[in-house]
Amino acid sequence: MAHWIASATDEGTSFSFDKIMFVPGTSRFTHQGLGNAAVLETLLRATPDLRIILIGSSSRGDADKAVRRERAEALSEFLKGRGIAKDRIAVADRENDGAADAQLIAVARRGSWRDPLVPASN
């Protein structure tokens, strides 16, 4: 995860959290997922010029659109609750069509704070 943060540019670079970030079919963190969230918070504190887009993801059989979004929101709320500014985080969701097992994808971007952080539409 640290390498991903260090390699972020103004165009953005993505990181896929593994399939055990959340309890299957829910937006509740697993123990490992909670640890990943804490590591991300630490890295964000160390890189104040970085902003992220959190994209809830699921395979077709895993969760519906609401759960995908709730996953991204869960990490967003965790980070905000630990003092990461809300204008550094955007939230989106998408179905991954079985292409990956990731339950959450994060895109990190550096660049101008004047430009709004807007996720691409699905």
PDB file of C-alpha atoms in Angstrom:
ATOM      1  CA  MET A   1       0.000   0.000   0.000  1.00  0.00           C
ATOM      2  CA  ALA A   2       2.873   2.397   0.768  1.00  0.00           C
ATOM      3  CA  HIS A   3       4.294   1.881  -2.734  1.00  0.00           C
ATOM      4  CA  TRP A   4       0.875   2.721  -4.216  1.00  0.00           C
ATOM      5  CA  ILE A   5       0.699   5.984  -2.245  1.00  0.00           C
ATOM      6  CA  ALA A   6       4.274   6.899  -3.189  1.00  0.00           C
ATOM      7  CA  SER A   7       3.593   6.312  -6.897  1.00  0.00           C
ATOM      8  CA  ALA A   8       0.412   8.427  -7.042  1.00  0.00           C
ATOM      9  CA  THR A   9       0.384  11.186  -9.670  1.00  0.00           C
ATOM     10  CA  ASP A  10      -2.110  13.837 -10.769  1.00  0.00           C
ATOM     11  CA  GLU A  11      -3.588  11.248 -13.170  1.00  0.00           C
ATOM     12  CA  GLY A  12      -4.221   8.784 -10.367  1.00  0.00           C
ATOM     13  CA  THR A  13      -3.172   5.246  -9.603  1.00  0.00           C
ATOM     14  CA  SER A  14      -5.355   2.466  -8.223  1.00  0.00           C
ATOM     15  CA  PHE A  15      -5.019  -0.067  -5.424  1.00  0.00           C
ATOM     16  CA  SER A  16      -7.322  -3.058  -4.934  1.00  0.00           C
ATOM     17  CA  PHE A  17      -7.989  -4.172  -1.394  1.00  0.00           C
ATOM     18  CA  ASP A  18      -8.250  -7.948  -1.242  1.00  0.00           C
ATOM     19  CA  LYS A  19     -11.430  -9.940  -1.047  1.00  0.00           C
ATOM     20  CA  ILE A  20     -11.363 -10.221   2.732  1.00  0.00           C
ATOM     21  CA  MET A  21     -11.647  -6.485   3.401  1.00  0.00           C
ATOM     22  CA  PHE A  22     -15.326  -6.923   4.331  1.00  0.00           C
ATOM     23  CA  VAL A  23     -17.512  -9.683   5.703  1.00  0.00           C
ATOM     24  CA  PRO A  24     -19.085 -11.230   2.557  1.00  0.00           C
ATOM     25  CA  GLY A  25     -22.328  -9.552   1.504  1.00  0.00           C
ATOM     26  CA  THR A  26     -21.906  -6.705   4.016  1.00  0.00           C
ATOM     27  CA  SER A  27     -20.089  -3.429   4.547  1.00  0.00           C
ATOM     28  CA  ARG A  28     -18.591  -4.536   7.899  1.00  0.00           C
ATOM     29  CA  PHE A  29     -14.803  -4.690   8.063  1.00  0.00           C
ATOM     30  CA  THR A  30     -13.097  -7.984   8.777  1.00  0.00           C
ATOM     31  CA  HIS A  31     -10.175  -7.862  11.242  1.00  0.00           C
ATOM     32  CA  GLN A  32      -7.795  -7.652   8.293  1.00  0.00           C
ATOM     33  CA  GLY A  33      -9.967  -4.997   6.678  1.00  0.00           C
ATOM     34  CA  LEU A  34      -9.837  -2.884   9.819  1.00  0.00           C
ATOM     35  CA  GLY A  35      -6.052  -3.206   9.811  1.00  0.00           C
ATOM     36  CA  ASN A  36      -5.925  -2.148   6.154  1.00  0.00           C
ATOM     37  CA  ALA A  37      -8.098   0.871   6.959  1.00  0.00           C
ATOM     38  CA  ALA A  38      -5.742   1.890   9.778  1.00  0.00           C
ATOM     39  CA  VAL A  39      -2.702   1.573   7.499  1.00  0.00           C
ATOM     40  CA  LEU A  40      -4.405   3.730   4.859  1.00  0.00           C
ATOM     41  CA  GLU A  41      -5.211   6.367   7.476  1.00  0.00           C
ATOM     42  CA  THR A  42      -1.556   6.458   8.567  1.00  0.00           C
ATOM     43  CA  LEU A  43      -0.367   6.810   4.977  1.00  0.00           C
ATOM     44  CA  LEU A  44      -2.863   9.593   4.264  1.00  0.00           C
ATOM     45  CA  ARG A  45      -1.636  11.509   7.302  1.00  0.00           C
ATOM     46  CA  ALA A  46       1.904  11.238   5.942  1.00  0.00           C
ATOM     47  CA  THR A  47       0.892  12.565   2.497  1.00  0.00           C
ATOM     48  CA  PRO A  48      -1.312  15.639   2.996  1.00  0.00           C
ATOM     49  CA  ASP A  49      -1.331  16.456  -0.744  1.00  0.00           C
ATOM     50  CA  LEU A  50      -2.992  13.157  -1.632  1.00  0.00           C
ATOM     51  CA  ARG A  51      -6.701  12.656  -2.309  1.00  0.00           C
ATOM     52  CA  ILE A  52      -8.485   9.353  -2.887  1.00  0.00           C
ATOM     53  CA  ILE A  53     -11.584   8.002  -4.562  1.00  0.00           C
ATOM     54  CA  LEU A  54     -12.988   4.934  -2.822  1.00  0.00           C
ATOM     55  CA  ILE A  55     -14.870   2.597  -5.144  1.00  0.00           C
ATOM     56  CA  GLY A  56     -16.994  -0.140  -3.610  1.00  0.00           C
ATOM     57  CA  SER A  57     -16.765  -3.240  -5.769  1.00  0.00           C
ATOM     58  CA  SER A  58     -18.405  -6.641  -5.860  1.00  0.00           C
ATOM     59  CA  SER A  59     -18.731  -9.641  -8.107  1.00  0.00           C
ATOM     60  CA  ARG A  60     -22.161 -10.310  -9.537  1.00  0.00           C
ATOM     61  CA  GLY A  61     -23.031 -12.895  -6.915  1.00  0.00           C
ATOM     62  CA  ASP A  62     -21.690 -11.028  -3.909  1.00  0.00           C
ATOM     63  CA  ALA A  63     -23.559  -7.819  -3.171  1.00  0.00           C
ATOM     64  CA  ASP A  64     -25.955  -5.368  -4.725  1.00  0.00           C
ATOM     65  CA  LYS A  65     -25.293  -1.749  -5.588  1.00  0.00           C
ATOM     66  CA  ALA A  66     -26.237  -0.498  -2.123  1.00  0.00           C
ATOM     67  CA  VAL A  67     -23.669  -2.755  -0.424  1.00  0.00           C
ATOM     68  CA  ARG A  68     -20.959  -1.740  -2.907  1.00  0.00           C
ATOM     69  CA  ARG A  69     -21.522   1.907  -2.074  1.00  0.00           C
ATOM     70  CA  GLU A  70     -21.793   1.153   1.652  1.00  0.00           C
ATOM     71  CA  ARG A  71     -18.347  -0.452   1.528  1.00  0.00           C
ATOM     72  CA  ALA A  72     -16.778   2.680   0.114  1.00  0.00           C
ATOM     73  CA  GLU A  73     -18.747   4.804   2.583  1.00  0.00           C
ATOM     74  CA  ALA A  74     -17.612   2.621   5.497  1.00  0.00           C
ATOM     75  CA  LEU A  75     -13.952   3.294   4.744  1.00  0.00           C
ATOM     76  CA  SER A  76     -14.663   6.957   4.083  1.00  0.00           C
ATOM     77  CA  GLU A  77     -16.380   7.333   7.455  1.00  0.00           C
ATOM     78  CA  PHE A  78     -13.562   5.443   9.181  1.00  0.00           C
ATOM     79  CA  LEU A  79     -10.993   7.839   7.703  1.00  0.00           C
ATOM     80  CA  LYS A  80     -13.041  10.951   8.457  1.00  0.00           C
ATOM     81  CA  GLY A  81     -13.583   9.733  12.024  1.00  0.00           C
ATOM     82  CA  ARG A  82      -9.823   9.590  12.407  1.00  0.00           C
ATOM     83  CA  GLY A  83      -9.316  13.131  11.202  1.00  0.00           C
ATOM     84  CA  ILE A  84      -8.776  12.801   7.445  1.00  0.00           C
ATOM     85  CA  ALA A  85     -10.438  15.828   5.825  1.00  0.00           C
ATOM     86  CA  LYS A  86     -13.645  15.006   3.960  1.00  0.00           C
ATOM     87  CA  ASP A  87     -12.526  17.008   0.917  1.00  0.00           C
ATOM     88  CA  ARG A  88      -9.697  14.484   0.428  1.00  0.00           C
ATOM     89  CA  ILE A  89     -12.126  11.579  -0.089  1.00  0.00           C
ATOM     90  CA  ALA A  90     -14.722  10.821  -2.774  1.00  0.00           C
ATOM     91  CA  VAL A  91     -16.940   7.725  -2.926  1.00  0.00           C
ATOM     92  CA  ALA A  92     -18.258   5.667  -5.854  1.00  0.00           C
ATOM     93  CA  ASP A  93     -19.323   2.089  -6.601  1.00  0.00           C
ATOM     94  CA  ARG A  94     -19.189  -0.339  -9.505  1.00  0.00           C
ATOM     95  CA  GLU A  95     -19.863  -3.944 -10.391  1.00  0.00           C
ATOM     96  CA  ASN A  96     -16.632  -5.659 -11.333  1.00  0.00           C
ATOM     97  CA  ASP A  97     -18.236  -8.306 -13.586  1.00  0.00           C
ATOM     98  CA  GLY A  98     -16.194 -11.000 -11.904  1.00  0.00           C
ATOM     99  CA  ALA A  99     -12.952  -9.546 -13.264  1.00  0.00           C
ATOM    100  CA  ALA A 100     -11.397  -9.264  -9.818  1.00  0.00           C
ATOM    101  CA  ASP A 101     -12.024 -10.334  -6.255  1.00  0.00           C
ATOM    102  CA  ALA A 102     -11.447  -6.851  -4.854  1.00  0.00           C
ATOM    103  CA  GLN A 103     -14.143  -5.554  -2.533  1.00  0.00           C
ATOM    104  CA  LEU A 104     -12.792  -2.030  -2.516  1.00  0.00           C
ATOM    105  CA  ILE A 105     -10.648  -0.135  -4.977  1.00  0.00           C
ATOM    106  CA  ALA A 106      -8.953   3.125  -4.103  1.00  0.00           C
ATOM    107  CA  VAL A 107      -7.602   5.624  -6.623  1.00  0.00           C
ATOM    108  CA  ALA A 108      -5.004   8.055  -5.280  1.00  0.00           C
ATOM    109  CA  ARG A 109      -4.354  11.406  -6.933  1.00  0.00           C
ATOM    110  CA  ARG A 110      -2.038  14.270  -6.285  1.00  0.00           C
ATOM    111  CA  GLY A 111      -2.573  17.695  -7.727  1.00  0.00           C
ATOM    112  CA  SER A 112      -4.413  20.947  -7.422  1.00  0.00           C
ATOM    113  CA  TRP A 113      -6.842  21.286  -4.555  1.00  0.00           C
ATOM    114  CA  ARG A 114      -8.803  23.742  -6.690  1.00  0.00           C
ATOM    115  CA  ASP A 115      -9.989  20.930  -8.951  1.00  0.00           C
ATOM    116  CA  PRO A 116     -12.905  18.993  -7.453  1.00  0.00           C
ATOM    117  CA  LEU A 117     -12.359  15.316  -6.707  1.00  0.00           C
ATOM    118  CA  VAL A 118     -15.101  13.635  -8.731  1.00  0.00           C
ATOM    119  CA  PRO A 119     -15.307   9.915  -9.443  1.00  0.00           C
ATOM    120  CA  ALA A 120     -16.067   8.782 -12.978  1.00  0.00           C
ATOM    121  CA  SER A 121     -19.700   7.853 -13.525  1.00  0.00           C
ATOM    122  CA  ASN A 122     -20.654   4.189 -13.867  1.00  0.00           C
TER     123      ASN A 122
END
